[in-house]
Every structure is written in C-alpha cells, then in structure tokens.
Amino acid sequence: MEIYPLDRYYFSSKESVVDKDGTHEDRIRRLQSNYGAHGLRTCVRGVLLVELYQQPHVLLLQVRNSTFSLPGGRLRPGESDTAGLKRKLSRKLSHNNSDDGDWEVGECIGMWWRSDFETLPYPYMPRKPKECTKLFLVSLPMAWQFVVPRNMKLLAVPIRQLHDNCKTYGPIISGIPQLLSKFTIKIMQD
Amino acid sequence: MEIYPLDRYYFSSKESVVDKDGTHEDRIRRLQSNYGAHGLRTCVRGVLLVELYQQPHVLLLQVRNSTFSLPGGRLRPGESDTAGLKRKLSRKLSHNNSDDGDWEVGECIGMWWRSDFETLPYPYMPRKPKECTKLFLVSLPMAWQFVVPRNMKLLAVPIRQLHDNCKTYGPIISGIPQLLSKFTIKIMQD
C-alpha cells in the first residue's frame, strides 16, 4: 500500500453540514424510529492514510471539538457500498457535494455491528443486528484537494496513537491499526 | 469462509512436546540470546475455526492450565511462512511430527511486532523490531484427526468470548474477532 506525505494535499473549507442529531437522546430516538421503518442500518466509512514525520496517519473528522469519526455515513436504500461511500466522501471532503469524485475505494477491511444504538459495537454479528458499519480502504492519489465543512476539522492522527485507545477514539477507530497490520505500507517520497 | 461442526473432528493425544522455556526469565534470556545471534525472530500462527452451538469458535492450545496460544511457532532460517506453519501445525496437532500434512494455509490476516521480549506486542512495526508474529487463516476440511501433545489441551473458544478480552487471552488472540470481521462465515451443516 502506497501513501503520500500530507504536504502533497491542499485543504480548504465549505459551508457547514447540517447536524441532524441535536442531543444524544434525539439521535437515539431518530435511529430507533429509522430502524422501525427501514430495518438494518448500513454505514460505510473510509480509511484514508497519509504520511507525516515518517509515520502513517489516519484522516479523522472531528465535530464540535469532541467526537472523532471516519468520513462516511449511512447508505441509501438500494445503494451499493462503493457508490454510497463515494457520495459520503464527497459530501464531507470535496468541493462538490453531489459529485461522486474520483475516490478510489479499495477492499473492505472490517465490519462492526450494533444490537442496539446505545451500547458499543461488536466485531461479529449479534442475533438481531440493528446497525452494520463497514470499513473500506480508500487510496489517495499523489495530490488532492480536500474541502471540509466549516463545522468539522480534518485531522491526521498517527496509527500508534489510535492503537489500544478505545477511550479517546472508540472501538472502531482504535482497532484500525490491527486491521491495517497485514499490509506493508510504503511511504512515497519526492 | 466455510466452517464445519466440531463433532466432525476426532481428537487423540501423543507424547508431550518438550518445553524449552523453564521459567519466564529463562525464556527471556533465550529469546535475547537468539536475537543477538540471528536477528529478527519471525513466528507464524494459524487461526482454525469450527462451529459449536451455532457459533464460530477458534481453536486454542492451552499449556499447563494457564497460557493460551494459537498453534504455530518460530520459522527456521530461510523457511517460508507457509512451510513453517504447516510444519508447526503438524508438530502440535498431527500424528506425524515431521509431516507437512494437508494443512490448507490461507491469507495472512494480521501481524504483530515486539520491540523487546518483555512488553506487549504492537499491530505496527516499531523502529527496531525484535519479533514479528504473522497470523494466517487455516481452512479445515469436513473431517480431520487432531493429535495433541499430552502436556497441552486443545480448546474451542467462541469468537465473542475472545473479543475485548486482552486480560485473559492477550492482545493477539483477543484481536482475532476484528481480523475476522470482514469475512462472512458460513456454517456447514449435515
């Protein structure tokens, strides 16, 4: 897997993305009501890597100086994983919200399930799954322009800071180093 | 990935495998002296799955009612991952110690490194790695005869018991559910 230095990339901002959730309770209520109407919720998330200080870093979004998340989101009914992830990556990271972009979506490296919306997810399917989150590798080209909504920050976090750090990043993000461990990461220099 | 019920397999025992290690201190001294002589130590381990009570289980070896380990061990100089793992699987799990068996070694699903022999391993390469452990999927056929050394026990442990249970199983084994999460496990019934 080839990754490029962070300084190959350009960063700018665009209008805020509307936050549907409001309070934590609002979010849980919305997810439960959606589950009642549509069944299993499927989310797709991208793992994007860059080099900084000779170390691989993962790109994370931070909302309101608190929660960290991987770029991505919920699939529309009938939408494929790849099409949905490209749409969500454009919405969170590109100038053109509706553009599918030239995102290069690679293999699925892991999946997590929730049996309800208030507890931690598991890396195996429970009896009655309510949500499935699939992680995909996304290869970045040598140069790229990221355009991030004003209410979010895009951060590059070293892989070794994520490992075994469920408290700060949650189980899904803190498990990424393990899911990447089988790959040989090649840092491309000028 | 297809897995078969545990009751398709036969289990018997053979002579004990000599334990090189003695005390914990003896083991550390031996590993350090080997590192001085031969450099990076590479270990290969097999992840073998069976079905029990409708759940996927991982086969673990238990030595002296305490430590759990995945079947496998250290590569000989110049030996390939696959040849070394087949040799080690036969030594721990087959009648014929020197037989390479018909083990079907699949893809590498994860790697762990140690920067010294006394601390926990990491799922990324440290600056000066002293040991690398590679995990491989091993597909079991519909029927198989396991022959286990008398000083070891072969146990089938449910995936959900391993997850997030570093305290009992250590970081490598407790991380296996994550590494398997991307696969669809199909339970083959009669």
XYZ file of C-alpha atoms in Angstrom:
380
model
C 0.000 0.000 0.000
C 1.478 3.354 -1.083
C 0.895 6.514 0.925
C 1.970 10.124 0.239
C 3.148 12.954 2.503
C 0.457 15.204 3.989
C 2.044 18.270 2.354
C 1.046 16.929 -1.055
C -2.554 17.745 -0.162
C -4.486 21.048 -0.108
C -7.134 21.865 2.450
C -9.937 24.420 2.363
C -13.388 24.788 3.860
C -17.009 24.990 2.726
C -20.435 25.570 4.275
C -21.269 23.630 7.404
C -23.038 20.304 7.017
C -26.316 20.402 8.927
C -26.174 18.280 12.054
C -29.326 16.161 12.190
C -28.770 14.919 15.664
C -29.246 17.603 18.272
C -28.888 15.924 21.639
C -27.738 12.353 22.217
C -31.341 11.416 23.081
C -32.609 12.930 19.803
C -30.105 10.832 17.881
C -31.061 7.577 19.618
C -34.762 8.327 19.018
C -34.116 9.050 15.323
C -32.070 5.849 14.864
C -34.703 3.714 16.586
C -37.505 5.211 14.547
C -35.492 4.642 11.321
C -34.849 1.034 12.347
C -38.593 0.551 12.874
C -39.298 1.913 9.380
C -36.379 0.546 7.324
C -34.702 -2.261 9.314
C -30.924 -2.770 9.484
C -28.980 0.455 9.042
C -25.764 0.085 6.996
C -22.935 2.611 7.294
C -19.807 2.760 5.171
C -16.632 4.510 6.317
C -13.340 5.268 4.574
C -9.837 4.709 5.980
C -7.573 7.297 4.280
C -3.838 7.290 5.032
C -1.154 9.966 4.697
C 2.481 10.247 5.808
C 3.677 12.751 8.424
C 7.025 12.616 10.305
C 7.778 9.310 8.548
C 4.715 7.699 10.152
C 1.397 6.584 8.656
C -1.524 8.724 9.861
C -5.284 8.148 9.502
C -7.549 11.050 8.468
C -10.321 11.630 11.025
C -13.117 14.178 11.199
C -13.744 15.919 14.464
C -17.127 17.527 15.144
C -17.526 20.198 17.833
C -14.048 19.534 19.325
C -15.253 16.221 20.675
C -16.253 13.081 18.799
C -13.877 11.621 16.218
C -15.269 9.870 13.168
C -14.133 8.293 9.933
C -15.514 10.030 6.830
C -18.584 8.189 5.550
C -22.169 7.622 6.594
C -25.374 5.772 6.020
C -26.269 4.064 2.742
C -29.487 4.997 0.950
C -31.913 2.111 0.314
C -30.563 0.002 -2.560
C -27.284 1.948 -2.818
C -24.064 -0.067 -3.218
C -21.289 0.201 -0.602
C -18.898 1.827 -3.067
C -21.382 4.333 -4.521
C -22.561 5.287 -1.030
C -19.044 5.745 0.293
C -18.029 7.902 -2.700
C -21.126 10.067 -2.177
C -20.398 10.475 1.528
C -16.681 11.182 0.977
C -17.616 13.949 -1.489
C -20.111 15.413 0.944
C -17.588 15.558 3.776
C -14.318 16.105 1.903
C -14.923 17.645 -1.559
C -15.964 20.905 -3.144
C -18.909 19.397 -4.947
C -21.376 17.784 -2.527
C -23.171 15.728 -5.123
C -20.097 14.660 -7.058
C -19.069 11.013 -6.791
C -15.495 12.238 -7.177
C -12.563 10.138 -8.233
C -12.345 8.369 -4.892
C -10.569 5.053 -5.230
C -12.447 2.740 -2.871
C -10.500 -0.462 -2.118
C -11.188 -3.580 -0.080
C -13.390 -3.942 2.988
C -11.025 -4.410 5.947
C -13.501 -4.845 8.794
C -17.129 -4.802 9.917
C -18.805 -3.853 13.207
C -22.368 -4.491 14.392
C -24.672 -2.980 16.980
C -27.537 -4.846 18.599
C -28.908 -1.541 19.857
C -27.983 2.095 19.400
C -26.842 2.821 22.935
C -24.085 0.249 23.510
C -20.661 -0.342 21.948
C -20.482 -2.193 18.627
C -19.046 -5.711 18.250
C -16.752 -7.102 15.520
C -19.191 -10.003 14.973
C -22.867 -10.190 14.090
C -25.237 -10.339 17.067
C -28.536 -12.218 16.867
C -30.570 -9.160 15.922
C -28.262 -6.572 14.360
C -29.638 -3.024 14.098
C -26.608 -1.386 12.511
C -23.652 -2.604 10.447
C -20.588 -0.415 9.845
C -18.197 -1.446 7.070
C -14.684 -0.023 6.823
C -13.076 0.367 3.403
C -9.542 1.318 2.420
C -9.523 4.438 0.235
C -6.309 5.076 -1.743
C -5.363 8.733 -2.075
C -3.581 9.919 -5.209
C -0.269 11.817 -5.149
C -2.105 15.157 -4.849
C -5.657 16.032 -3.795
C -7.813 18.941 -2.701
C -9.816 18.380 0.478
C -12.748 20.728 1.134
C -14.111 20.270 4.659
C -17.379 21.629 6.132
C -16.727 24.575 8.463
C -18.241 22.798 11.474
C -15.751 19.933 11.188
C -11.997 19.573 11.467
C -9.970 17.115 9.414
C -7.110 15.684 11.495
C -4.232 13.345 10.678
C -3.690 11.024 13.660
C -0.707 8.617 13.888
C -1.618 4.920 13.777
C 0.308 4.283 17.014
C -1.821 6.878 18.824
C -5.029 5.075 17.813
C -3.949 1.605 18.936
C -5.414 0.434 22.248
C -7.006 3.885 22.739
C -10.696 2.991 22.797
C -11.306 5.616 25.450
C -10.479 8.524 23.126
C -11.376 7.120 19.705
C -13.950 4.379 20.381
C -13.602 0.692 19.470
C -13.910 1.081 15.692
C -11.192 3.703 15.181
C -8.858 2.314 17.861
C -8.997 -1.084 16.108
C -7.811 0.294 12.731
C -4.077 -0.386 13.391
C -4.867 -4.118 13.741
C -6.910 -4.152 10.536
C -4.019 -2.460 8.679
C -1.300 -4.632 10.241
C -1.202 -7.191 7.433
C -0.359 -4.522 4.822
C 3.138 -3.301 4.052
C 2.805 0.480 3.977
C 5.226 2.133 1.562
C 5.881 5.830 2.135
C 6.338 7.585 -1.213
C 8.825 10.465 -1.038
C 9.632 13.156 -3.588
C -15.473 -18.783 4.652
C -16.938 -22.224 5.359
C -16.636 -23.841 8.767
C -17.741 -27.284 10.000
C -19.201 -28.533 13.294
C -16.712 -29.568 15.975
C -18.218 -33.066 16.091
C -16.887 -33.719 12.579
C -13.390 -33.847 14.085
C -11.573 -36.571 16.048
C -9.183 -35.848 18.890
C -6.462 -38.002 20.408
C -3.168 -37.428 22.194
C 0.518 -38.131 21.674
C 3.797 -37.713 23.602
C 4.387 -34.386 25.292
C 6.268 -31.716 23.361
C 9.384 -30.710 25.325
C 9.018 -27.253 26.824
C 12.214 -25.327 26.089
C 11.438 -22.457 28.336
C 11.598 -23.345 32.008
C 10.966 -20.124 33.937
C 9.847 -16.830 32.438
C 13.389 -15.479 32.982
C 14.920 -18.463 31.119
C 12.628 -17.768 28.190
C 13.519 -14.054 28.009
C 17.249 -14.912 28.210
C 16.909 -17.496 25.415
C 14.971 -15.085 23.157
C 17.503 -12.293 23.714
C 20.441 -14.565 23.025
C 18.743 -15.845 19.827
C 18.101 -12.256 18.737
C 21.800 -11.459 19.231
C 22.774 -14.444 17.078
C 20.092 -14.441 14.373
C 18.308 -11.045 14.439
C 14.535 -10.630 13.962
C 12.554 -13.662 15.123
C 9.548 -14.500 12.911
C 6.635 -16.560 14.226
C 3.709 -17.887 12.240
C 0.390 -18.849 13.837
C -2.758 -20.479 12.466
C -6.353 -19.358 13.032
C -8.532 -22.503 12.763
C -12.313 -22.201 13.066
C -15.023 -24.699 13.960
C -18.746 -24.464 14.709
C -20.232 -25.231 18.129
C -23.728 -24.200 19.361
C -24.248 -22.328 16.061
C -21.300 -20.038 16.835
C -17.827 -19.815 15.276
C -15.086 -20.910 17.696
C -11.303 -20.520 17.419
C -9.027 -23.480 18.288
C -6.510 -22.545 21.002
C -3.825 -24.550 22.739
C -3.520 -24.280 26.488
C -0.271 -25.224 28.207
C -0.165 -26.049 31.916
C -3.743 -24.794 32.515
C -2.586 -21.224 32.035
C -1.356 -19.516 28.859
C -3.452 -19.714 25.710
C -1.731 -19.798 22.333
C -2.533 -20.206 18.670
C -0.930 -23.292 17.096
C 2.293 -22.314 15.334
C 5.795 -21.200 16.225
C 9.091 -19.851 15.036
C 10.304 -20.127 11.455
C 13.642 -21.782 10.715
C 16.193 -19.607 8.870
C 15.173 -19.377 5.206
C 11.891 -21.234 5.732
C 8.751 -19.820 4.047
C 5.750 -18.734 6.146
C 3.562 -21.477 4.694
C 6.095 -24.306 5.030
C 6.940 -23.244 8.583
C 3.305 -23.020 9.632
C 2.493 -26.453 8.145
C 5.470 -27.948 9.991
C 4.405 -26.354 13.280
C 0.737 -27.332 12.856
C 1.794 -30.954 12.326
C 4.050 -30.854 15.392
C 1.259 -29.541 17.607
C -1.839 -31.074 16.027
C -0.968 -34.182 13.969
C 0.119 -37.784 14.452
C 3.277 -37.391 12.402
C 5.528 -34.669 13.810
C 7.629 -34.236 10.696
C 4.773 -34.422 8.210
C 3.815 -31.221 6.404
C 0.253 -32.571 6.405
C -2.501 -31.410 4.152
C -2.976 -28.137 6.030
C -4.630 -25.554 3.823
C -2.918 -22.292 4.772
C -4.833 -19.233 3.548
C -4.243 -15.494 3.667
C -2.309 -13.521 6.264
C -4.917 -11.609 8.305
C -2.692 -9.656 10.693
C 0.821 -9.020 12.008
C 2.165 -8.039 15.440
C 5.628 -6.802 16.413
C 7.645 -6.643 19.619
C 10.409 -4.130 20.243
C 11.572 -6.223 23.183
C 10.601 -9.579 24.650
C 9.126 -8.352 27.902
C 6.386 -5.944 26.772
C 3.137 -6.349 24.834
C 3.306 -6.545 21.037
C 2.006 -3.784 18.712
C -0.015 -4.113 15.481
C 2.534 -1.880 13.684
C 6.280 -2.093 13.176
C 8.385 -0.337 15.825
C 11.759 1.233 14.977
C 13.781 -1.831 15.972
C 11.539 -4.896 15.824
C 12.852 -7.997 17.601
C 9.925 -10.303 16.858
C 7.207 -10.443 14.212
C 4.135 -12.693 14.573
C 2.050 -13.344 11.468
C -1.481 -14.779 11.693
C -2.792 -16.959 8.857
C -6.234 -18.374 8.218
C -6.149 -22.174 8.017
C -9.185 -23.852 6.398
C -10.193 -27.132 7.962
C -11.732 -29.848 5.765
C -15.080 -31.516 6.526
C -13.359 -34.141 8.717
C -9.959 -34.243 10.401
C -7.969 -36.087 13.045
C -6.251 -33.875 15.622
C -3.450 -35.445 17.683
C -2.405 -33.153 20.539
C 0.681 -33.464 22.808
C -0.255 -34.751 26.267
C 1.029 -31.599 28.001
C -1.329 -29.373 26.020
C -5.084 -29.001 25.727
C -6.858 -28.063 22.526
C -9.860 -25.820 23.245
C -12.592 -24.327 21.056
C -13.328 -20.798 22.292
C -16.261 -18.709 20.959
C -15.253 -15.610 18.988
C -17.428 -13.421 21.218
C -15.533 -14.594 24.294
C -12.205 -13.517 22.793
C -13.289 -10.006 21.812
C -12.080 -7.239 24.113
C -10.652 -9.855 26.498
C -6.958 -8.967 26.411
C -6.648 -9.787 30.104
C -7.359 -13.496 29.583
C -6.124 -14.088 26.038
C -3.526 -11.352 25.397
C -3.703 -8.710 22.642
C -3.066 -11.030 19.684
C -5.805 -13.599 20.397
C -8.325 -11.051 21.709
C -7.935 -9.109 18.443
C -8.863 -12.086 16.225
C -12.617 -11.250 16.087
C -11.759 -7.884 14.482
C -9.446 -9.502 11.929
C -12.197 -11.993 11.005
C -14.989 -9.403 10.938
C -14.756 -8.717 7.184
C -15.440 -12.376 6.327
C -18.863 -13.914 6.003
C -18.644 -17.134 7.985
C -20.863 -19.878 6.613
C -21.698 -22.733 8.970
C -21.901 -26.002 7.044
C -24.449 -28.406 8.489
C -25.081 -32.041 7.707
